[in-house]
XYZ file of C-alpha atoms in Angstrom:
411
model
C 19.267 -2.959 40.635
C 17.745 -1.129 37.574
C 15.116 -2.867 37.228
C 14.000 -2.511 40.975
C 14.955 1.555 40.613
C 12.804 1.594 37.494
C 10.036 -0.363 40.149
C 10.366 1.964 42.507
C 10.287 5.167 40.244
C 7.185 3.907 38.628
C 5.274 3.184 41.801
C 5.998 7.122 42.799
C 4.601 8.236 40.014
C 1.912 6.110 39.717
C 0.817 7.146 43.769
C 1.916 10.798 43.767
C -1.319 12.316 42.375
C -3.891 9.854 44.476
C -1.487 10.426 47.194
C -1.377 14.353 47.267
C -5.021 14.417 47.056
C -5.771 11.533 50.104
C -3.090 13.373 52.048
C -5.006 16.831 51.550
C -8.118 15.155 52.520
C -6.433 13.808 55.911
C -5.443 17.234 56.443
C -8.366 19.147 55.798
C -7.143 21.175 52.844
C -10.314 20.054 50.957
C -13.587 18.218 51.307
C -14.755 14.560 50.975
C -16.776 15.604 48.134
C -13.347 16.981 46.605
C -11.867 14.162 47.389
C -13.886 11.652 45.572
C -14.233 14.105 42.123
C -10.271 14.365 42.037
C -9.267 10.730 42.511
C -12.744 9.917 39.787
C -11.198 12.082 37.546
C -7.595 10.452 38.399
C -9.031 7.343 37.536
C -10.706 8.186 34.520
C -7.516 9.875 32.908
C -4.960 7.321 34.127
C -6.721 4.707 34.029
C -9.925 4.455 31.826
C -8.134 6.818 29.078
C -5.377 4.031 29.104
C -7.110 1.271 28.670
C -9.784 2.467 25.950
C -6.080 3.160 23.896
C -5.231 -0.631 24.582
C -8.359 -1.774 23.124
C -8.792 0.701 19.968
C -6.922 0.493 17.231
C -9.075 3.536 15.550
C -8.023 5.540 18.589
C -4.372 4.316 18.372
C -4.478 4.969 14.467
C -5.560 8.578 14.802
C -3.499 9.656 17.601
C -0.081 8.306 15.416
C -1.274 9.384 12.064
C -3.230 12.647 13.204
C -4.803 12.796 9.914
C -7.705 14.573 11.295
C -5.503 17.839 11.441
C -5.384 19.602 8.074
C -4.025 23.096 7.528
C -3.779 25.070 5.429
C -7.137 25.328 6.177
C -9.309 25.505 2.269
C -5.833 24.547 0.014
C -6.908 23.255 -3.258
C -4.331 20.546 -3.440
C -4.968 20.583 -7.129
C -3.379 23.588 -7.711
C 0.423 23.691 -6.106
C 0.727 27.344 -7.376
C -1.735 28.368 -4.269
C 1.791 27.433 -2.174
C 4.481 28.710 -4.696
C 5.246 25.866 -6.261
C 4.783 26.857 -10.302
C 5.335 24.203 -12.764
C 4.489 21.598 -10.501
C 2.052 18.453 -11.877
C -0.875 17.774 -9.980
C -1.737 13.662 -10.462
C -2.450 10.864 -9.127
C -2.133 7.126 -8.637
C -4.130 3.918 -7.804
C -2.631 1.788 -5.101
C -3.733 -1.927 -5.243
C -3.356 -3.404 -1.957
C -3.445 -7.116 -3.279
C -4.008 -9.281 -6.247
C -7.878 -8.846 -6.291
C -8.244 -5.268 -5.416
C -10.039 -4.010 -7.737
C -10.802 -0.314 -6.963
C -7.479 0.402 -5.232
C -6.521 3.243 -3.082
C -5.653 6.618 -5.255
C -3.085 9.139 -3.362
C -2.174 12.440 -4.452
C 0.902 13.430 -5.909
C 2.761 16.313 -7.048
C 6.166 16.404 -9.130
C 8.153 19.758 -8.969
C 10.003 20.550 -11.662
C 13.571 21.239 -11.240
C 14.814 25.155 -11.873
C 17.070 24.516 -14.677
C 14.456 22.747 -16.709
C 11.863 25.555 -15.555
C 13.971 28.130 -16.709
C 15.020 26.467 -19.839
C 11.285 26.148 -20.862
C 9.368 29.070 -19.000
C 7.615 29.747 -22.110
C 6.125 26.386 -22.432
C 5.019 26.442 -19.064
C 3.797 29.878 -19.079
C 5.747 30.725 -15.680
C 7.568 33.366 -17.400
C 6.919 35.823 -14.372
C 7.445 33.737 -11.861
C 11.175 32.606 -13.309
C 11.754 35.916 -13.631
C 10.742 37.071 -10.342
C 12.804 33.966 -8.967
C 16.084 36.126 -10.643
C 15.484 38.962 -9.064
C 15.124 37.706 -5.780
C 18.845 36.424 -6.871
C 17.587 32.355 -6.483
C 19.839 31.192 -9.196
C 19.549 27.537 -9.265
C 22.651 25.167 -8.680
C 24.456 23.759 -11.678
C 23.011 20.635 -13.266
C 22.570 19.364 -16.337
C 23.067 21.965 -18.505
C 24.239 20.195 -21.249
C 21.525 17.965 -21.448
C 19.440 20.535 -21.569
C 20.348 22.496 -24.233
C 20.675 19.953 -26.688
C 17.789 18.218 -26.043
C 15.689 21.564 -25.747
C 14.627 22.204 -29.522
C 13.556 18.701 -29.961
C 11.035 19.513 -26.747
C 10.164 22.559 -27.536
C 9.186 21.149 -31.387
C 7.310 18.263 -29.542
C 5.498 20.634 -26.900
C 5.082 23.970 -28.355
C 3.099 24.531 -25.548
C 2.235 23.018 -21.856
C -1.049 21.859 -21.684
C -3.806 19.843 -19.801
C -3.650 17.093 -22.450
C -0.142 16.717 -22.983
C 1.093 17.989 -19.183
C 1.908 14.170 -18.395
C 4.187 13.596 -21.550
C 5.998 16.912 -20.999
C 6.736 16.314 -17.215
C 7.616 12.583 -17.780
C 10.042 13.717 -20.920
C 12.031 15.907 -18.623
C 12.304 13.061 -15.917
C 13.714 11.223 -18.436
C 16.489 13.591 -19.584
C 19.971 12.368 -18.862
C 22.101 13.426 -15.993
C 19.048 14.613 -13.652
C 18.359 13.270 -9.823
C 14.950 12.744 -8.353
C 14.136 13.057 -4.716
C 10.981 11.261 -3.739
C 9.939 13.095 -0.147
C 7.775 11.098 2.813
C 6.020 13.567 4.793
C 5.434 13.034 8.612
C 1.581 12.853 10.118
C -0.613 15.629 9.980
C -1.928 17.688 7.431
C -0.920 17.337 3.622
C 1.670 17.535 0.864
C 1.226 21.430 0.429
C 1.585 22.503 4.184
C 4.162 25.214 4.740
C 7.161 23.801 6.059
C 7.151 20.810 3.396
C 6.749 23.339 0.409
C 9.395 25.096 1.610
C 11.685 21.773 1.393
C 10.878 21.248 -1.869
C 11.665 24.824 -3.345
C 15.131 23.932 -1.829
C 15.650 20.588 -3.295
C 14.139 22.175 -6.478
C 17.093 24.929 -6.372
C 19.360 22.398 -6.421
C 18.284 21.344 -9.661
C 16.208 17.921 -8.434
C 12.695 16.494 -9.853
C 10.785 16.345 -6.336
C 8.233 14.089 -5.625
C 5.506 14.345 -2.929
C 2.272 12.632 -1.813
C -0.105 12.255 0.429
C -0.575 9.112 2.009
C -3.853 7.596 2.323
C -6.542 9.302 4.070
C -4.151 12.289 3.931
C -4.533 15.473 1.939
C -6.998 14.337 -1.002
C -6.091 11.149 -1.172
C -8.757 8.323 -0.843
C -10.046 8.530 3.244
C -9.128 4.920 3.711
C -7.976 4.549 7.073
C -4.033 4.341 6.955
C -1.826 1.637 8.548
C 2.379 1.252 8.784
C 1.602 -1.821 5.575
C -0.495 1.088 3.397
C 1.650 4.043 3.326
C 4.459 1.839 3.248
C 2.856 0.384 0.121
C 1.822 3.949 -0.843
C 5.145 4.789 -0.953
C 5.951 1.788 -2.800
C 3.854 2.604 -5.818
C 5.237 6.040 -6.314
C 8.444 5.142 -5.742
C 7.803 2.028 -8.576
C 6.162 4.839 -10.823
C 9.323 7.030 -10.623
C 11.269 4.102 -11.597
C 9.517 2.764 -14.614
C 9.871 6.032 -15.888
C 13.191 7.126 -15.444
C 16.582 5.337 -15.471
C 17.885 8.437 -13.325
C 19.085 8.179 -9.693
C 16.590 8.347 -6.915
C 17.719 9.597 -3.097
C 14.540 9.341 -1.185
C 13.732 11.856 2.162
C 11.795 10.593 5.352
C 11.052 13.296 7.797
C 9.863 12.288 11.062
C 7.158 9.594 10.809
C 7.736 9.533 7.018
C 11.404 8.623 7.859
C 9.674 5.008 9.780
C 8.511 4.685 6.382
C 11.494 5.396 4.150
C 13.330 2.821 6.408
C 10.363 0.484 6.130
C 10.689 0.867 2.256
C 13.933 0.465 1.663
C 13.784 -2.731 3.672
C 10.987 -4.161 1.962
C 12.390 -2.626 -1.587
C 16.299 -5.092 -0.311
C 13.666 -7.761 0.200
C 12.282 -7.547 -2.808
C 15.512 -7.037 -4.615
C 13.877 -4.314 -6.672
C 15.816 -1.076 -7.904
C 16.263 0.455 -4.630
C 17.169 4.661 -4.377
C 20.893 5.682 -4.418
C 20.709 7.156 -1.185
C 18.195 7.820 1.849
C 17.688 11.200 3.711
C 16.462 11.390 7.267
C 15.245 14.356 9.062
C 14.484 14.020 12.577
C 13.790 10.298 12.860
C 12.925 8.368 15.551
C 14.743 4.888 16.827
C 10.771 3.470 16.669
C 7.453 3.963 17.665
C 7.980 2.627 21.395
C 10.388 5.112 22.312
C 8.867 8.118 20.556
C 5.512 7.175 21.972
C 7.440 7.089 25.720
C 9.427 10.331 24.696
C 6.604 12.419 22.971
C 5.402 15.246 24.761
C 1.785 14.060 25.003
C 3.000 11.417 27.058
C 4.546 13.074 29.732
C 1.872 12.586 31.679
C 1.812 8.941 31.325
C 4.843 7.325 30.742
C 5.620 7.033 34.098
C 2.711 4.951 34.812
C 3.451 1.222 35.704
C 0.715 -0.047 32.923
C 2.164 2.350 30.219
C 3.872 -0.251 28.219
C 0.361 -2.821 28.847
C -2.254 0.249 27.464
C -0.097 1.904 24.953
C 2.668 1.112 23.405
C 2.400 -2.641 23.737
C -0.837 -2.542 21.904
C 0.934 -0.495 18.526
C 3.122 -3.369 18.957
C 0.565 -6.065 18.643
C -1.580 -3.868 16.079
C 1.478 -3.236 13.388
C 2.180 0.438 14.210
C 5.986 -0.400 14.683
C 7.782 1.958 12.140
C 11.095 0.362 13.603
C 13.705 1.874 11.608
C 16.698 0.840 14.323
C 15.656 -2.550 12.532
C 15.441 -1.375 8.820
C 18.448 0.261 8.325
C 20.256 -2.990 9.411
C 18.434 -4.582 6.278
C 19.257 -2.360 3.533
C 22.613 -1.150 2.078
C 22.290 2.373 0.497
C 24.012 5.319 2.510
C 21.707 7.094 4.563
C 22.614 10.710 5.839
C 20.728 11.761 9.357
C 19.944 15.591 9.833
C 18.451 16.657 13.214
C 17.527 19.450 15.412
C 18.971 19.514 19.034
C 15.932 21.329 19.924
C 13.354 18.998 18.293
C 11.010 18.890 20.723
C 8.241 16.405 18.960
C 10.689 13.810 18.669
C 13.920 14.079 20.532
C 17.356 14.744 19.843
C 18.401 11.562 21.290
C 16.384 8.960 19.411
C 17.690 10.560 16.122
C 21.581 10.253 17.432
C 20.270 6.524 18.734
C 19.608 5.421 15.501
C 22.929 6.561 13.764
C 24.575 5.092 16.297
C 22.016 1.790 15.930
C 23.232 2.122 12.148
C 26.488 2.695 12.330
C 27.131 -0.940 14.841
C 24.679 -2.836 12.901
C 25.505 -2.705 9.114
C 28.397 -4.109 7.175
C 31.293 -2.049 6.323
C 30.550 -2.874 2.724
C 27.556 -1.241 3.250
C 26.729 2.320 2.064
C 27.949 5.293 4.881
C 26.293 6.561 7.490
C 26.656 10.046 8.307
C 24.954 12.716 10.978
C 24.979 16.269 11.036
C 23.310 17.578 14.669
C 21.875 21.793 14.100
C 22.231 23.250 17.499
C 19.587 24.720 19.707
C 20.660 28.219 19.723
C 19.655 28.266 15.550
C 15.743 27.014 16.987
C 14.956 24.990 14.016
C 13.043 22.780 15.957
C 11.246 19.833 14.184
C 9.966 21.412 10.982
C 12.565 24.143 10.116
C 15.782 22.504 9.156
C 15.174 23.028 5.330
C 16.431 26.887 6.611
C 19.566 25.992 7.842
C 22.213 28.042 5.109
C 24.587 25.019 5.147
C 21.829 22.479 4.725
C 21.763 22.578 0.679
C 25.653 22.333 0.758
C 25.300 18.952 3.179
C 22.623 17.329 0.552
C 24.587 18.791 -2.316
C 27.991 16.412 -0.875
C 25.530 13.417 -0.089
C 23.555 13.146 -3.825
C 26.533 13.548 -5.425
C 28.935 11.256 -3.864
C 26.411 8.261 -4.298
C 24.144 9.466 -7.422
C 26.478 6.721 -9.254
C 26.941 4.268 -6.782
C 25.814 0.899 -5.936
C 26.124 -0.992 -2.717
């Protein structure tokens, strides 16, 4: 009886348009010339449009990663003081895709120092001003390791009398290494790059609380190499980074997916279980999605669409058969780490429902044993929508409770 409803509702859809402008035609509202330019154009949206997505995977690749969108528009990515974000490292790394690459893909990356370390060697940095600023704008950082800190400080400051170019790396790698610090390693969603607003602003949180951040752009994001990207090579982008941060530091790692970047935290923590490589202590997800079929179906640019009978045949069949999947109602059944899901109830770009879905998906499908699973819904009177969470007041409290309850553990 569904399915025949479902049938049914389809067909309506599907004959509603034609059949509004035919029935206006038999009624003399407009012309036979009108007539045959509205149902062309019917057929060339609903139909042709449809079926050129089946067939393209370039067209099916931009429209999920939207990489063509960039703003700020003219950001020097090289310099992350343009957005704020003082004593920050500008580098980057070479992603080989297989044995005999031998070029590589090279993403962008940026590591944010944490505030306590910042403050603790402003001098060094030469962000004296900007610390101080920081104060008086009463953004004293959370406590962190303090201790480490201070007695580890002279034998820095003797080693790096001063922060630059040529020993930047060796500085910002000494600090990761400290004792007692946490590293976040953040997967944006699609469009634009590392340094767009809404992402900068999550990192000067996560760098209040004390944490190294992490950010890059995938490839043919930001100024990483244009290579066109795939669900494989910014999985295996994030991979690499997430490989660098743990060759260099024995320190706990909690990584953060939001919205297509959480398909890909899920994706690499699976593959990371697989692998049975040091996986993070804990995974963050910000308005995730169950997987690409049902955000494709639920996404707003689809409204027109989805109620087509071929929808699944010309759209999101094809991702299917092309490896744009990002299935994280699968991945999070394959890895054990706690995973803590924040979203938006009036998250219009991907729904409410598909981020409860998936904690519930979790929550049935993984062992006991298994790291927690825990949800925290933001109502829609506080209109954080998709990108604004990171302003929610009880928001640093919530990741506060999460890193440390699992900084130390192992599942």
């Amino acid at each position: 009886m569904y399915e025949l409803h479902n049938c049914l509702r389809s067909v309506f859809f599907a004959t509603l348009i034609p059949g509004t402008i035919l029935l206006s035609w038999l009624t003399g509202l407009v012309g036979f010339r009108s007539l045959q330019a509205c149902l062309l154009i019917f057929f060339l949206i609903f139909v042709v449009l449809p079926l050129i997505f089946r067939y393209s995977v370039t067209l099916q690749r931009g429209i999920l990663f939207l990489t063509f969108i960039k703003y700020p528009k003219g950001l020097d990515l090289t310099k992350p003081e343009s957005v704020g974000l003082y004593a920050t490292r500008n580098f980057y790394i070479t992603v080989k895709d297989h044995d005999q690459d031998e070029d590589g893909v090279r993403v962008g990356v940026w590591h944010v120092l944490p505030s306590n370390a910042v403050r603790r060697f402003k001098r060094e940095l030469r962000v004296e001003e900007e610390v101080d600023h920081d104060l008086d704008q009463h953004l004293e950082p959370a406590p962190g390791n303090e201790q480490e800190l201070k007695e580890l400080a002279p034998a820095i400051r003797s080693e790096f009398p001063a922060v630059v170019p040529e020993n930047e790396q060796l500085f910002y790698e000494r600090l990761l290494r400290m004792p007692g610090g946490t590293v976040v390693l953040y997967l944006h969603g699609n469009t634009a790059s590392r340094g767009s607003g809404h992402r900068s602003e999550v990192y000067k949180l996560l760098r209040k609380l004390n944490y190294h951040v992490f950010s890059f752009d995938y490839r043919g994001y930001g100024d990483s190499d244009p290579v066109p990207p795939t669900e494989e090579g910014i999985v295996r982008d994030a991979m690499m980074v997430f490989e660098y941060i743990a060759n260099t530091t024995s320190n706990p790692v909690v990584v953060w997916g939001h919205s297509l970047g959480t398909g890909v935290a899920t994706h690499l923590c699976a593959k990371l279980a697989s692998l049975r490589e040091r996986a993070p202590r804990g995974v963050i997800l910000e308005s995730p999605f169950t997987n690409i079929r049902d955000e494709i179906r639920l996404h707003p640019f689809a409204k027109l669409f989805r109620h087509l009978p071929w929808f699944d045949f010309t759209i999101s069949r094809p991702m299917y058969t092309n490896r744009l999947r990002f299935e994280s109602d699968v991945h999070v059944q394959e890895f054990h780490q706690p995973i803590m899901i924040i979203h938006a109830e009036d998250d219009v770009v991907v729904p409410f429902l598909l981020g409860y879905r998936l904690y519930r998906i979790a929550l049935d499908g993984r062992s006991r044993s298994w790291g927690p699973v825990e949800f925290h819904r933001f109502g829609a009177s506080l209109k954080y929508g998709h990108k604004y969470l990171c302003r929610a007041p009880e928001l640093p409290g919530l990741i506060q409770r999460f890193v440390e309850s699992y900084r130390n553990a192992v599942f």
